[in-house]
Amino acid sequence: MSIVVDNLSKKYEEQVALDSISFKINKGEIVGFLGPNGAGKSTTMKILAGFIAPSSGEAIVNEQNVLTHPNEVKKSIGYLPENNPLYEEMYVREFLEFIAKIHKIKEHKKAVNEAIAKVKLEKESHKKIGQLSKGYQQRVGIAQAIIHDPSVLILDEPTTGLDPNQLDEIRNLIIDLGKTKTILLSTHIMQEVESICDRILVINNGKLVADDAITSEKSKTKAQTFEVEFDKEISLNKLQNISGVSKIEAKGKSWIISSEKENDLRLIISQFAAKNNLLILTLQKHSDNLEDIFKKLTQ
Ligand code: ADP
């Protein structure tokens, strides 16, 4: 097990930031940590990275407790903090060598070269950090997180503020790093979780509200939505008589019909069409996306 969080709580004076959360992350998993602002994501990540202490509960990284074995944990964990704080006046290599020395890496030049190659920063590595684009600055942040070749990476909002091209590049880099490392990354972007992660943890108000594989989280929702087009016009009033339907919206010539129940909405729509002498021209299922699931879980 790469990460074990057990009944972890954190209070900042009166503010409860984490309220007894527990989860486990297996070796090699890429896990998305989702939640609205203020949910407790950064607090969890700072505790795992050993930057702040929990008020109660345990955080274990590679079998070592972050409170009792902080040095061992720091060796096996790489951390990209939120907003990626960097020394803008330093040159890329100078900064990474500085970080390598903090980690007491003997062959620090070799470690710097390897980290630069891994995040594809060669072309920009002679520049000052402040001269780099946001995407390249993010690569510097990731390079400093992996310079000591940790097996676990904690990335706090690694893609915030990037343009679409930079986003793709950083996502691909994270997927590449995920081939050899366990990764916990926080994000607000749902597509990101779908494209990068094996699993999601959803946190709201300091409590874990979902922990599941992405596909099974999707299949759990009972809501069904179909887009249907009939051959004739039909009034909204009539459609509202369909039993078990929770929501109906017009979309051009079609209707978007939803049900929160487990009954088969296709059958009900077909029966309604037959009873009203309508032909069904199209009947298409809308799958619930992760964004809808997230909203339901955190409302
Ligand atoms: P997230 O990363 O999900 O946006 P945070 O972990 O940053 O959430 O914050 C969780 C809660 O703790 C929020 O209510 C936030 O205002 C509060 N909080 C975070 N850091 C501090 C701090 N240093 N002092 C007081 N309250 C804090």
Short mmCIF file of C-alpha atoms and ligand atoms in Angstrom, two decimals, residues 10-13 15-18 33-46 52 82 156-157 186 188 203 206, ligand 1:
data_model
loop_
_atom_site.label_atom_id
_atom_site.label_comp_id
_atom_site.label_asym_id
_atom_site.label_seq_id
_atom_site.Cartn_x
_atom_site.Cartn_y
_atom_site.Cartn_z
CA LYS A 10 -7.34 18.61 11.00
CA LYS A 11 -8.58 21.68 12.79
CA TYR A 12 -7.17 25.16 12.17
CA GLU A 13 -8.24 26.73 15.47
CA GLN A 15 -12.13 25.65 11.51
CA VAL A 16 -12.56 21.92 10.89
CA ALA A 17 -10.70 21.32 7.61
CA LEU A 18 -10.69 17.51 7.72
CA PHE A 33 -8.78 13.98 -5.52
CA LEU A 34 -11.85 16.07 -6.24
CA GLY A 35 -13.82 18.54 -4.23
CA PRO A 36 -15.04 22.12 -4.25
CA ASN A 37 -12.84 24.92 -2.94
CA GLY A 38 -12.26 24.64 0.77
CA ALA A 39 -13.16 20.92 0.84
CA GLY A 40 -9.86 19.88 2.45
CA LYS A 41 -7.80 18.62 -0.50
CA SER A 42 -4.70 20.77 0.08
CA THR A 43 -4.82 20.10 3.81
CA THR A 44 -4.77 16.33 3.19
CA MET A 45 -1.91 16.69 0.72
CA LYS A 46 0.13 18.93 3.03
CA ILE A 52 1.63 20.22 8.49
CA GLU A 82 -0.76 24.40 -4.97
CA ASP A 156 -1.91 19.76 -5.83
CA GLU A 157 -3.83 21.24 -8.78
CA SER A 186 -6.17 17.22 -6.95
CA HIS A 188 -11.48 20.76 -10.29
CA ILE A 203 -14.18 15.21 -0.60
CA GLY A 206 -13.73 17.79 5.12
P1 ADP B 1 -9.10 22.78 -0.72
O1 ADP B 1 -7.67 22.44 -1.00
O2 ADP B 1 -10.02 21.62 -0.96
O3 ADP B 1 -9.55 24.02 -1.41
P2 ADP B 1 -8.13 23.40 1.95
O4 ADP B 1 -7.53 22.16 2.48
O5 ADP B 1 -7.20 24.45 1.44
O6 ADP B 1 -9.24 23.06 0.86
O7 ADP B 1 -9.00 24.08 3.09
C1 ADP B 1 -9.94 23.35 3.90
C2 ADP B 1 -10.54 24.31 4.92
O8 ADP B 1 -9.55 24.73 5.84
C3 ADP B 1 -11.09 25.60 4.32
O9 ADP B 1 -12.24 25.97 5.02
C4 ADP B 1 -9.98 26.60 4.51
O10 ADP B 1 -10.48 27.91 4.60
C5 ADP B 1 -9.39 26.13 5.84
N1 ADP B 1 -7.96 26.44 5.94
C6 ADP B 1 -6.98 26.00 5.12
N2 ADP B 1 -5.76 26.45 5.53
C7 ADP B 1 -5.99 27.17 6.65
C8 ADP B 1 -5.15 27.89 7.57
N3 ADP B 1 -3.83 27.93 7.41
N4 ADP B 1 -5.74 28.52 8.60
C9 ADP B 1 -7.08 28.47 8.78
N5 ADP B 1 -7.93 27.81 7.98
C10 ADP B 1 -7.41 27.17 6.91
#
